[in-house]
Amino acid sequence: DYIGNDYMAIEKDTNGVNNLQVLPVNKLAASKEIKVSDLLGKQGLAAYLAARKQAVTALRHNGISSISQDESGANFGLKRQNGHWFLVGRLNYQTDDGTFGHTDFDFNIIPPANLVFYDTLVLSWHTIKNRVPDAVDAFTSPNRDIALVKTKDKLIIYSIGAEQLAEKPLAEINLPKDT
């Protein structure tokens, strides 16, 4: 899902149960997952647990009672939204018919710089959406000269000039479904 200078975030399927993990890049062979408290301290863990509690309440309200009890803060990762990285936790559960499922929940803490090294858009999200209304994500180069804009089915490459996306894209790449 994400790879940076020091950490990577993955989704790991173990016997039908999907967990999120953050791993240190320099110790991948050991595959020791990082916990929320390792990166964000006690306040980060408290925010994670509070958001998790709300997600558990919502699942119980929807009739799901078999919910993972793990409150260690290890089942978390990163997701992209509106051109930025956000922290997300995951709850795993089992339905009455035995099917495994999961739900993700946001916990409103900005990812620390040692986790997400570069998370800057040169242009505002509003500016990008004005040019590409169906944009779902965007990346801009540190050199401030190229933008990659992702839509549901395309990756569109633009040059950047005068703090705007160019009128016409440099290239468009069709994306496979479900990316």
CSV table of N, CA and C in Angstrom, one decimal:
chain,number,residue,atom,x,y,z
A,1,ASP,N,0.8,-1.2,0.0
A,1,ASP,CA,0.0,0.0,0.0
A,1,ASP,C,0.9,1.3,0.0
A,2,TYR,N,2.0,1.2,0.7
A,2,TYR,CA,2.9,2.4,0.8
A,2,TYR,C,4.3,1.9,1.1
A,3,ILE,N,5.3,2.6,0.5
A,3,ILE,CA,6.7,2.4,0.9
A,3,ILE,C,7.4,3.7,0.9
A,4,GLY,N,8.1,3.9,2.0
A,4,GLY,CA,8.8,5.2,2.2
A,4,GLY,C,10.3,4.9,2.5
A,5,ASN,N,11.0,5.9,3.0
A,5,ASN,CA,12.4,5.7,3.3
A,5,ASN,C,12.6,4.7,4.5
A,6,ASP,N,11.8,4.8,5.5
A,6,ASP,CA,12.0,4.0,6.7
A,6,ASP,C,10.9,2.9,6.9
A,7,TYR,N,9.7,3.1,6.4
A,7,TYR,CA,8.6,2.1,6.7
A,7,TYR,C,7.9,1.8,5.4
A,8,MET,N,7.2,0.7,5.5
A,8,MET,CA,6.3,0.3,4.4
A,8,MET,C,5.0,-0.2,5.1
A,9,ALA,N,3.9,0.0,4.4
A,9,ALA,CA,2.6,-0.4,4.9
A,9,ALA,C,2.0,-1.4,3.9
A,10,ILE,N,1.6,-2.6,4.5
A,10,ILE,CA,1.1,-3.7,3.6
A,10,ILE,C,-0.2,-4.2,4.2
A,11,GLU,N,-0.9,-4.9,3.3
A,11,GLU,CA,-2.1,-5.6,3.7
A,11,GLU,C,-1.7,-7.1,3.6
A,12,LYS,N,-1.9,-7.8,4.7
A,12,LYS,CA,-1.5,-9.2,4.8
A,12,LYS,C,-2.7,-10.1,5.0
A,13,ASP,N,-2.8,-11.1,4.1
A,13,ASP,CA,-3.9,-12.1,4.2
A,13,ASP,C,-3.4,-13.4,4.8
A,14,THR,N,-3.9,-13.7,6.0
A,14,THR,CA,-3.6,-14.9,6.7
A,14,THR,C,-4.8,-15.7,6.9
A,15,ASN,N,-4.9,-16.8,6.2
A,15,ASN,CA,-6.1,-17.7,6.3
A,15,ASN,C,-7.4,-17.0,6.2
A,16,GLY,N,-7.5,-16.1,5.2
A,16,GLY,CA,-8.8,-15.3,5.0
A,16,GLY,C,-9.0,-14.1,5.8
A,17,VAL,N,-8.0,-13.8,6.8
A,17,VAL,CA,-8.1,-12.6,7.6
A,17,VAL,C,-7.1,-11.6,7.1
A,18,ASN,N,-7.6,-10.4,6.7
A,18,ASN,CA,-6.8,-9.4,6.2
A,18,ASN,C,-6.4,-8.4,7.3
A,19,ASN,N,-5.1,-8.3,7.5
A,19,ASN,CA,-4.6,-7.4,8.5
A,19,ASN,C,-3.8,-6.3,7.8
A,20,LEU,N,-3.7,-5.1,8.4
A,20,LEU,CA,-2.8,-4.1,7.9
A,20,LEU,C,-1.5,-4.2,8.8
A,21,GLN,N,-0.4,-3.9,8.2
A,21,GLN,CA,0.8,-3.9,9.0
A,21,GLN,C,1.7,-2.8,8.5
A,22,VAL,N,2.5,-2.2,9.4
A,22,VAL,CA,3.5,-1.2,9.1
A,22,VAL,C,4.8,-1.9,9.5
A,23,LEU,N,5.8,-2.0,8.6
A,23,LEU,CA,7.0,-2.7,8.9
A,23,LEU,C,8.2,-1.8,8.6
A,24,PRO,N,9.3,-1.9,9.4
A,24,PRO,CA,10.5,-1.1,9.1
A,24,PRO,C,11.2,-1.7,7.9
A,25,VAL,N,11.6,-0.8,7.0
A,25,VAL,CA,12.2,-1.2,5.7
A,25,VAL,C,13.5,-1.9,6.0
A,26,ASN,N,14.3,-1.5,7.0
A,26,ASN,CA,15.6,-2.0,7.2
A,26,ASN,C,15.6,-3.4,8.0
A,27,LYS,N,14.4,-3.8,8.4
A,27,LYS,CA,14.3,-5.1,9.1
A,27,LYS,C,13.2,-6.0,8.5
A,28,LEU,N,13.0,-6.0,7.2
A,28,LEU,CA,11.9,-6.8,6.6
A,28,LEU,C,12.1,-8.3,6.9
A,29,ALA,N,13.3,-8.8,6.9
A,29,ALA,CA,13.4,-10.2,7.1
A,29,ALA,C,12.9,-10.7,8.5
A,30,ALA,N,12.9,-9.8,9.5
A,30,ALA,CA,12.4,-10.1,10.8
A,30,ALA,C,10.9,-10.0,10.8
A,31,SER,N,10.3,-9.2,9.9
A,31,SER,CA,8.9,-8.9,9.7
A,31,SER,C,8.2,-8.6,11.1
A,32,LYS,N,8.9,-7.8,11.9
A,32,LYS,CA,8.3,-7.3,13.2
A,32,LYS,C,7.5,-6.1,12.9
A,33,GLU,N,6.2,-6.2,13.1
A,33,GLU,CA,5.3,-5.1,12.8
A,33,GLU,C,5.5,-4.0,13.9
A,34,ILE,N,5.2,-2.8,13.4
A,34,ILE,CA,5.3,-1.6,14.2
A,34,ILE,C,3.9,-1.4,14.8
A,35,LYS,N,3.8,-1.0,16.0
A,35,LYS,CA,2.5,-0.7,16.7
A,35,LYS,C,2.3,0.8,16.6
A,36,VAL,N,1.0,1.2,16.7
A,36,VAL,CA,0.7,2.7,16.8
A,36,VAL,C,1.5,3.4,17.8
A,37,SER,N,1.7,2.8,19.0
A,37,SER,CA,2.4,3.5,20.1
A,37,SER,C,3.9,3.7,19.7
A,38,ASP,N,4.4,2.8,18.9
A,38,ASP,CA,5.9,2.9,18.5
A,38,ASP,C,6.1,4.2,17.7
A,39,LEU,N,5.1,4.6,16.9
A,39,LEU,CA,5.3,5.8,16.0
A,39,LEU,C,4.6,7.0,16.6
A,40,LEU,N,3.5,6.8,17.4
A,40,LEU,CA,2.8,8.0,17.8
A,40,LEU,C,2.7,8.2,19.3
A,41,GLY,N,3.3,7.3,20.1
A,41,GLY,CA,3.3,7.4,21.5
A,41,GLY,C,1.9,7.1,22.1
A,42,LYS,N,1.8,7.5,23.4
A,42,LYS,CA,0.6,7.2,24.1
A,42,LYS,C,-0.7,7.9,23.6
A,43,GLN,N,-0.5,9.2,23.2
A,43,GLN,CA,-1.6,9.9,22.6
A,43,GLN,C,-2.1,9.3,21.3
A,44,GLY,N,-1.2,8.8,20.5
A,44,GLY,CA,-1.6,8.2,19.2
A,44,GLY,C,-2.3,6.9,19.5
A,45,LEU,N,-1.9,6.1,20.5
A,45,LEU,CA,-2.5,4.9,20.8
A,45,LEU,C,-3.9,5.2,21.4
A,46,ALA,N,-4.0,6.2,22.2
A,46,ALA,CA,-5.4,6.6,22.7
A,46,ALA,C,-6.3,7.0,21.6
A,47,ALA,N,-5.8,7.7,20.6
A,47,ALA,CA,-6.7,8.1,19.5
A,47,ALA,C,-7.1,6.9,18.7
A,48,TYR,N,-6.2,6.0,18.5
A,48,TYR,CA,-6.5,4.7,17.8
A,48,TYR,C,-7.5,3.9,18.5
A,49,LEU,N,-7.4,3.7,19.8
A,49,LEU,CA,-8.3,2.9,20.6
A,49,LEU,C,-9.7,3.6,20.7
A,50,ALA,N,-9.7,4.9,20.7
A,50,ALA,CA,-11.0,5.6,20.7
A,50,ALA,C,-11.8,5.4,19.4
A,51,ALA,N,-11.0,5.5,18.3
A,51,ALA,CA,-11.6,5.3,17.0
A,51,ALA,C,-12.0,3.9,16.8
A,52,ARG,N,-11.2,3.0,17.3
A,52,ARG,CA,-11.5,1.5,17.2
A,52,ARG,C,-12.8,1.2,18.0
A,53,LYS,N,-13.0,1.8,19.2
A,53,LYS,CA,-14.1,1.6,20.0
A,53,LYS,C,-15.4,2.1,19.3
A,54,GLN,N,-15.3,3.2,18.6
A,54,GLN,CA,-16.5,3.7,17.8
A,54,GLN,C,-16.8,2.7,16.7
A,55,ALA,N,-15.8,2.1,16.0
A,55,ALA,CA,-16.0,1.2,14.9
A,55,ALA,C,-16.6,-0.1,15.4
A,56,VAL,N,-16.2,-0.6,16.6
A,56,VAL,CA,-16.7,-1.8,17.2
A,56,VAL,C,-18.2,-1.5,17.5
A,57,THR,N,-18.5,-0.4,18.1
A,57,THR,CA,-19.9,0.0,18.4
A,57,THR,C,-20.8,-0.1,17.1
A,58,ALA,N,-20.3,0.5,16.0
A,58,ALA,CA,-21.0,0.5,14.8
A,58,ALA,C,-21.2,-0.9,14.3
A,59,LEU,N,-20.2,-1.8,14.4
A,59,LEU,CA,-20.4,-3.2,13.9
A,59,LEU,C,-21.4,-3.9,14.8
A,60,ARG,N,-21.3,-3.7,16.1
A,60,ARG,CA,-22.3,-4.4,17.0
A,60,ARG,C,-23.7,-3.9,16.7
A,61,HIS,N,-23.9,-2.6,16.4
A,61,HIS,CA,-25.2,-2.0,16.0
A,61,HIS,C,-25.7,-2.7,14.7
A,62,ASN,N,-24.8,-3.2,13.9
A,62,ASN,CA,-25.2,-3.8,12.6
A,62,ASN,C,-25.3,-5.3,12.8
A,63,GLY,N,-25.3,-5.8,14.0
A,63,GLY,CA,-25.5,-7.2,14.3
A,63,GLY,C,-24.3,-8.1,14.3
A,64,ILE,N,-23.1,-7.6,14.2
A,64,ILE,CA,-21.9,-8.4,14.2
A,64,ILE,C,-21.4,-8.5,15.6
A,65,SER,N,-21.2,-9.7,16.1
A,65,SER,CA,-20.8,-9.8,17.5
A,65,SER,C,-19.4,-10.4,17.6
A,66,SER,N,-18.9,-11.2,16.6
A,66,SER,CA,-17.6,-11.8,16.6
A,66,SER,C,-16.6,-10.9,16.0
A,67,ILE,N,-16.0,-10.0,16.9
A,67,ILE,CA,-15.0,-9.0,16.4
A,67,ILE,C,-13.7,-9.3,17.1
A,68,SER,N,-12.6,-9.1,16.3
A,68,SER,CA,-11.3,-9.3,16.9
A,68,SER,C,-11.1,-8.5,18.1
A,69,GLN,N,-10.4,-9.1,19.1
A,69,GLN,CA,-10.2,-8.4,20.4
A,69,GLN,C,-8.9,-7.7,20.5
A,70,ASP,N,-8.1,-7.8,19.5
A,70,ASP,CA,-6.7,-7.2,19.5
A,70,ASP,C,-6.8,-5.7,19.6
A,71,GLU,N,-6.3,-5.2,20.7
A,71,GLU,CA,-6.2,-3.8,21.0
A,71,GLU,C,-4.8,-3.3,21.1
A,72,SER,N,-3.9,-4.0,20.5
A,72,SER,CA,-2.4,-3.7,20.7
A,72,SER,C,-2.0,-2.5,19.8
A,73,GLY,N,-2.9,-2.2,18.8
A,73,GLY,CA,-2.5,-1.1,18.0
A,73,GLY,C,-1.6,-1.5,16.8
A,74,ALA,N,-1.6,-2.8,16.5
A,74,ALA,CA,-0.8,-3.3,15.4
A,74,ALA,C,-1.5,-3.4,14.1
A,75,ASN,N,-2.8,-3.4,14.1
A,75,ASN,CA,-3.6,-3.6,12.8
A,75,ASN,C,-3.9,-2.2,12.3
A,76,PHE,N,-2.9,-1.5,11.7
A,76,PHE,CA,-3.1,-0.2,11.1
A,76,PHE,C,-2.2,-0.1,9.9
A,77,GLY,N,-2.5,0.9,9.1
A,77,GLY,CA,-1.7,1.2,7.9
A,77,GLY,C,-2.0,2.6,7.4
A,78,LEU,N,-1.8,2.8,6.1
A,78,LEU,CA,-2.0,4.1,5.5
A,78,LEU,C,-2.9,3.9,4.3
A,79,LYS,N,-3.7,5.0,4.0
A,79,LYS,CA,-4.5,5.0,2.8
A,79,LYS,C,-4.3,6.4,2.2
A,80,ARG,N,-4.6,6.5,0.9
A,80,ARG,CA,-4.5,7.8,0.2
A,80,ARG,C,-5.9,8.3,0.0
A,81,GLN,N,-6.1,9.6,0.2
A,81,GLN,CA,-7.3,10.2,0.0
A,81,GLN,C,-7.1,11.7,-0.3
A,82,ASN,N,-7.7,12.2,-1.4
A,82,ASN,CA,-7.5,13.6,-1.8
A,82,ASN,C,-6.1,14.0,-1.9
A,83,GLY,N,-5.2,13.2,-2.3
A,83,GLY,CA,-3.8,13.6,-2.5
A,83,GLY,C,-2.9,13.5,-1.3
A,84,HIS,N,-3.4,12.9,-0.2
A,84,HIS,CA,-2.6,12.8,1.0
A,84,HIS,C,-2.7,11.5,1.6
A,85,TRP,N,-1.7,11.1,2.5
A,85,TRP,CA,-1.7,9.9,3.2
A,85,TRP,C,-2.4,10.1,4.5
A,86,PHE,N,-3.2,9.1,4.9
A,86,PHE,CA,-3.9,9.1,6.2
A,86,PHE,C,-3.7,7.8,6.9
A,87,LEU,N,-3.7,7.9,8.3
A,87,LEU,CA,-3.6,6.7,9.1
A,87,LEU,C,-5.0,6.0,9.2
A,88,VAL,N,-5.0,4.7,9.1
A,88,VAL,CA,-6.3,3.9,9.2
A,88,VAL,C,-6.0,2.7,10.0
A,89,GLY,N,-7.0,2.4,10.8
A,89,GLY,CA,-7.0,1.1,11.6
A,89,GLY,C,-7.9,0.1,11.0
A,90,ARG,N,-7.8,-1.1,11.3
A,90,ARG,CA,-8.7,-2.2,10.8
A,90,ARG,C,-9.2,-3.1,11.9
A,91,LEU,N,-10.5,-3.4,11.8
A,91,LEU,CA,-11.1,-4.3,12.7
A,91,LEU,C,-11.5,-5.6,11.8
A,92,ASN,N,-11.2,-6.7,12.3
A,92,ASN,CA,-11.6,-8.0,11.6
A,92,ASN,C,-12.7,-8.6,12.4
A,93,TYR,N,-13.6,-9.2,11.7
A,93,TYR,CA,-14.8,-9.8,12.3
A,93,TYR,C,-15.2,-11.0,11.5
A,94,GLN,N,-16.1,-11.8,12.1
A,94,GLN,CA,-16.7,-13.0,11.5
A,94,GLN,C,-18.2,-12.9,11.6
A,95,THR,N,-18.9,-13.1,10.4
A,95,THR,CA,-20.3,-13.0,10.4
A,95,THR,C,-20.9,-14.3,10.9
A,96,ASP,N,-22.2,-14.3,11.1
A,96,ASP,CA,-22.9,-15.5,11.7
A,96,ASP,C,-22.7,-16.7,10.8
A,97,ASP,N,-22.6,-16.5,9.5
A,97,ASP,CA,-22.4,-17.6,8.5
A,97,ASP,C,-20.9,-18.1,8.4
A,98,GLY,N,-20.0,-17.5,9.2
A,98,GLY,CA,-18.6,-17.9,9.2
A,98,GLY,C,-17.7,-17.1,8.3
A,99,THR,N,-18.3,-16.2,7.6
A,99,THR,CA,-17.5,-15.4,6.6
A,99,THR,C,-16.6,-14.4,7.3
A,100,PHE,N,-15.4,-14.3,7.0
A,100,PHE,CA,-14.5,-13.3,7.5
A,100,PHE,C,-14.7,-11.9,6.8
A,101,GLY,N,-14.6,-10.9,7.5
A,101,GLY,CA,-14.7,-9.5,6.9
A,101,GLY,C,-13.9,-8.6,7.7
A,102,HIS,N,-13.8,-7.3,7.2
A,102,HIS,CA,-13.1,-6.3,8.0
A,102,HIS,C,-13.7,-4.9,7.6
A,103,THR,N,-13.5,-4.0,8.5
A,103,THR,CA,-13.8,-2.6,8.3
A,103,THR,C,-12.7,-1.8,8.7
A,104,ASP,N,-12.5,-0.7,8.0
A,104,ASP,CA,-11.4,0.2,8.3
A,104,ASP,C,-11.9,1.4,9.0
A,105,PHE,N,-11.2,2.0,9.9
A,105,PHE,CA,-11.6,3.3,10.5
A,105,PHE,C,-10.4,4.3,10.6
A,106,ASP,N,-10.8,5.5,10.4
A,106,ASP,CA,-9.8,6.6,10.5
A,106,ASP,C,-9.5,7.0,11.9
A,107,PHE,N,-8.3,7.3,12.2
A,107,PHE,CA,-8.0,8.0,13.5
A,107,PHE,C,-7.3,9.2,13.1
A,108,ASN,N,-7.8,10.3,13.6
A,108,ASN,CA,-7.4,11.6,13.1
A,108,ASN,C,-6.1,12.1,13.7
A,109,ILE,N,-5.0,11.5,13.2
A,109,ILE,CA,-3.7,12.0,13.5
A,109,ILE,C,-2.9,12.1,12.2
A,110,ILE,N,-2.2,13.1,12.1
A,110,ILE,CA,-1.4,13.3,10.9
A,110,ILE,C,-0.2,12.3,11.0
A,111,PRO,N,0.0,11.5,9.9
A,111,PRO,CA,1.2,10.6,9.9
A,111,PRO,C,2.5,11.4,10.2
A,112,PRO,N,3.3,10.9,11.1
A,112,PRO,CA,4.6,11.6,11.4
A,112,PRO,C,5.5,11.6,10.2
A,113,ALA,N,6.4,12.5,10.2
A,113,ALA,CA,7.4,12.7,9.0
A,113,ALA,C,8.3,11.5,8.9
A,114,ASN,N,8.6,10.8,9.9
A,114,ASN,CA,9.4,9.6,9.8
A,114,ASN,C,8.7,8.4,9.1
A,115,LEU,N,7.4,8.5,9.1
A,115,LEU,CA,6.6,7.5,8.4
A,115,LEU,C,6.3,7.9,7.0
A,116,VAL,N,5.8,9.1,6.8
A,116,VAL,CA,5.5,9.6,5.5
A,116,VAL,C,6.4,10.7,5.2
A,117,PHE,N,7.4,10.5,4.4
A,117,PHE,CA,8.5,11.4,4.2
A,117,PHE,C,8.0,12.6,3.2
A,118,TYR,N,7.3,12.3,2.2
A,118,TYR,CA,6.9,13.3,1.2
A,118,TYR,C,5.4,13.2,1.0
A,119,ASP,N,4.7,14.2,1.4
A,119,ASP,CA,3.2,14.1,1.3
A,119,ASP,C,2.7,15.5,0.9
A,120,THR,N,3.3,16.1,0.0
A,120,THR,CA,3.0,17.5,-0.4
A,120,THR,C,2.5,17.6,-1.8
A,121,LEU,N,1.3,18.2,-2.0
A,121,LEU,CA,0.8,18.5,-3.3
A,121,LEU,C,1.3,19.9,-3.7
A,122,VAL,N,1.8,20.1,-4.8
A,122,VAL,CA,2.2,21.4,-5.3
A,122,VAL,C,1.0,22.3,-5.5
A,123,LEU,N,0.0,21.7,-6.1
A,123,LEU,CA,-1.3,22.4,-6.4
A,123,LEU,C,-2.3,22.0,-5.3
A,124,SER,N,-3.3,22.8,-5.1
A,124,SER,CA,-4.3,22.5,-4.2
A,124,SER,C,-5.2,21.4,-4.8
A,125,TRP,N,-5.8,20.6,-3.9
A,125,TRP,CA,-6.8,19.6,-4.4
A,125,TRP,C,-7.9,20.2,-5.2
A,126,HIS,N,-8.3,21.4,-4.8
A,126,HIS,CA,-9.4,22.1,-5.5
A,126,HIS,C,-9.0,22.4,-6.9
A,127,THR,N,-7.7,22.9,-7.1
A,127,THR,CA,-7.2,23.2,-8.4
A,127,THR,C,-7.2,21.9,-9.3
A,128,ILE,N,-6.8,20.8,-8.7
A,128,ILE,CA,-6.7,19.6,-9.5
A,128,ILE,C,-8.1,19.1,-9.9
A,129,LYS,N,-9.0,19.2,-8.9
A,129,LYS,CA,-10.4,18.8,-9.2
A,129,LYS,C,-11.1,19.7,-10.2
A,130,ASN,N,-10.7,21.0,-10.3
A,130,ASN,CA,-11.3,21.8,-11.3
A,130,ASN,C,-10.9,21.4,-12.7
A,131,ARG,N,-9.6,20.9,-12.9
A,131,ARG,CA,-9.2,20.5,-14.2
A,131,ARG,C,-9.7,19.0,-14.5
A,132,VAL,N,-9.6,18.2,-13.4
A,132,VAL,CA,-10.0,16.8,-13.6
A,132,VAL,C,-11.1,16.4,-12.6
A,133,PRO,N,-12.4,16.7,-12.9
A,133,PRO,CA,-13.4,16.5,-11.9
A,133,PRO,C,-13.6,15.1,-11.3
A,134,ASP,N,-13.2,14.1,-12.1
A,134,ASP,CA,-13.3,12.7,-11.6
A,134,ASP,C,-12.0,12.2,-11.0
A,135,ALA,N,-11.1,13.1,-10.6
A,135,ALA,CA,-9.9,12.7,-9.9
A,135,ALA,C,-10.2,12.1,-8.6
A,136,VAL,N,-9.5,11.0,-8.2
A,136,VAL,CA,-9.6,10.4,-6.9
A,136,VAL,C,-8.3,10.5,-6.1
A,137,ASP,N,-7.2,10.8,-6.8
A,137,ASP,CA,-5.9,10.9,-6.1
A,137,ASP,C,-5.0,11.7,-7.0
A,138,ALA,N,-4.0,12.2,-6.5
A,138,ALA,CA,-3.0,13.0,-7.3
A,138,ALA,C,-1.6,12.9,-6.5
A,139,PHE,N,-0.6,13.0,-7.3
A,139,PHE,CA,0.8,13.1,-6.8
A,139,PHE,C,1.5,14.1,-7.6
A,140,THR,N,2.3,15.0,-7.0
A,140,THR,CA,3.1,15.9,-7.7
A,140,THR,C,4.5,15.7,-7.4
A,141,SER,N,5.4,16.0,-8.3
A,141,SER,CA,6.8,15.8,-8.2
A,141,SER,C,7.4,16.8,-7.2
A,142,PRO,N,8.4,16.4,-6.5
A,142,PRO,CA,9.2,17.4,-5.7
A,142,PRO,C,9.7,18.6,-6.5
A,143,ASN,N,10.0,18.3,-7.8
A,143,ASN,CA,10.5,19.4,-8.6
A,143,ASN,C,9.4,20.4,-9.1
A,144,ARG,N,8.2,20.1,-8.7
A,144,ARG,CA,7.0,20.9,-9.0
A,144,ARG,C,6.7,21.1,-10.5
A,145,ASP,N,7.1,20.1,-11.3
A,145,ASP,CA,6.9,20.2,-12.7
A,145,ASP,C,6.0,19.1,-13.3
A,146,ILE,N,5.6,18.1,-12.6
A,146,ILE,CA,4.8,17.0,-13.1
A,146,ILE,C,3.8,16.6,-12.1
A,147,ALA,N,2.6,16.3,-12.6
A,147,ALA,CA,1.5,15.8,-11.7
A,147,ALA,C,0.9,14.5,-12.3
A,148,LEU,N,0.7,13.5,-11.5
A,148,LEU,CA,0.0,12.3,-11.9
A,148,LEU,C,-1.4,12.4,-11.2
A,149,VAL,N,-2.4,12.3,-12.0
A,149,VAL,CA,-3.8,12.4,-11.5
A,149,VAL,C,-4.4,11.1,-11.8
A,150,LYS,N,-4.9,10.4,-10.8
A,150,LYS,CA,-5.6,9.1,-10.9
A,150,LYS,C,-7.1,9.4,-10.9
A,151,THR,N,-7.8,8.8,-11.9
A,151,THR,CA,-9.2,8.7,-11.9
A,151,THR,C,-9.6,7.2,-11.6
A,152,LYS,N,-10.9,6.9,-11.7
A,152,LYS,CA,-11.3,5.6,-11.5
A,152,LYS,C,-10.7,4.6,-12.5
A,153,ASP,N,-10.4,5.0,-13.7
A,153,ASP,CA,-10.0,4.1,-14.8
A,153,ASP,C,-8.7,4.6,-15.5
A,154,LYS,N,-8.1,5.7,-15.1
A,154,LYS,CA,-6.9,6.2,-15.8
A,154,LYS,C,-5.9,6.9,-14.9
A,155,LEU,N,-4.7,6.9,-15.3
A,155,LEU,CA,-3.6,7.7,-14.7
A,155,LEU,C,-3.3,8.7,-15.8
A,156,ILE,N,-3.4,10.0,-15.4
A,156,ILE,CA,-3.2,11.1,-16.4
A,156,ILE,C,-2.0,11.9,-15.9
A,157,ILE,N,-1.1,12.1,-16.9
A,157,ILE,CA,0.2,12.8,-16.6
A,157,ILE,C,0.1,14.2,-17.2
A,158,TYR,N,0.3,15.2,-16.3
A,158,TYR,CA,0.3,16.6,-16.7
A,158,TYR,C,1.6,17.3,-16.4
A,159,SER,N,2.0,18.2,-17.2
A,159,SER,CA,3.0,19.1,-16.8
A,159,SER,C,2.4,20.2,-15.9
A,160,ILE,N,3.2,20.9,-15.1
A,160,ILE,CA,2.7,21.9,-14.2
A,160,ILE,C,3.4,23.2,-14.6
A,161,GLY,N,2.6,24.3,-14.8
A,161,GLY,CA,3.1,25.6,-15.1
A,161,GLY,C,2.2,26.6,-14.6
A,162,ALA,N,2.7,27.7,-14.1
A,162,ALA,CA,2.0,28.8,-13.6
A,162,ALA,C,1.0,28.4,-12.5
A,163,GLU,N,1.4,27.4,-11.7
A,163,GLU,CA,0.6,26.9,-10.6
A,163,GLU,C,-0.8,26.3,-11.1
A,164,GLN,N,-0.7,25.7,-12.3
A,164,GLN,CA,-1.9,25.1,-12.9
A,164,GLN,C,-1.4,23.8,-13.6
A,165,LEU,N,-2.3,22.9,-13.7
A,165,LEU,CA,-2.1,21.7,-14.6
A,165,LEU,C,-2.1,22.3,-16.1
A,166,ALA,N,-1.3,21.7,-16.9
A,166,ALA,CA,-1.3,22.1,-18.3
A,166,ALA,C,-2.7,21.9,-18.9
A,167,GLU,N,-3.0,22.6,-20.0
A,167,GLU,CA,-4.3,22.4,-20.6
A,167,GLU,C,-4.6,21.0,-21.1
A,168,LYS,N,-3.5,20.4,-21.7
A,168,LYS,CA,-3.6,19.1,-22.2
A,168,LYS,C,-2.7,18.1,-21.5
A,169,PRO,N,-3.1,16.9,-21.2
A,169,PRO,CA,-2.1,16.0,-20.6
A,169,PRO,C,-1.0,15.5,-21.5
A,170,LEU,N,0.1,15.2,-20.9
A,170,LEU,CA,1.3,14.6,-21.6
A,170,LEU,C,1.0,13.2,-22.0
A,171,ALA,N,0.2,12.5,-21.2
A,171,ALA,CA,-0.1,11.1,-21.5
A,171,ALA,C,-1.2,10.6,-20.6
A,172,GLU,N,-1.9,9.6,-21.1
A,172,GLU,CA,-3.0,8.9,-20.3
A,172,GLU,C,-2.7,7.4,-20.4
A,173,ILE,N,-2.8,6.8,-19.2
A,173,ILE,CA,-2.6,5.3,-19.1
A,173,ILE,C,-3.9,4.7,-18.6
A,174,ASN,N,-4.5,3.8,-19.3
A,174,ASN,CA,-5.7,3.1,-18.8
A,174,ASN,C,-5.3,2.2,-17.7
A,175,LEU,N,-6.1,2.2,-16.6
A,175,LEU,CA,-5.8,1.3,-15.5
A,175,LEU,C,-6.7,0.1,-15.5
A,176,PRO,N,-6.2,-1.0,-15.0
A,176,PRO,CA,-7.1,-2.2,-14.9
A,176,PRO,C,-8.2,-1.9,-13.9
A,177,LYS,N,-9.3,-2.6,-14.1
A,177,LYS,CA,-10.4,-2.4,-13.1
A,177,LYS,C,-10.0,-2.8,-11.7
A,178,ASP,N,-10.6,-2.1,-10.7
A,178,ASP,CA,-10.4,-2.4,-9.3
A,178,ASP,C,-9.0,-2.1,-8.9
A,179,THR,N,-8.4,-0.9,-9.3
A,179,THR,CA,-7.1,-0.5,-8.8
A,179,THR,C,-7.2,0.8,-8.0
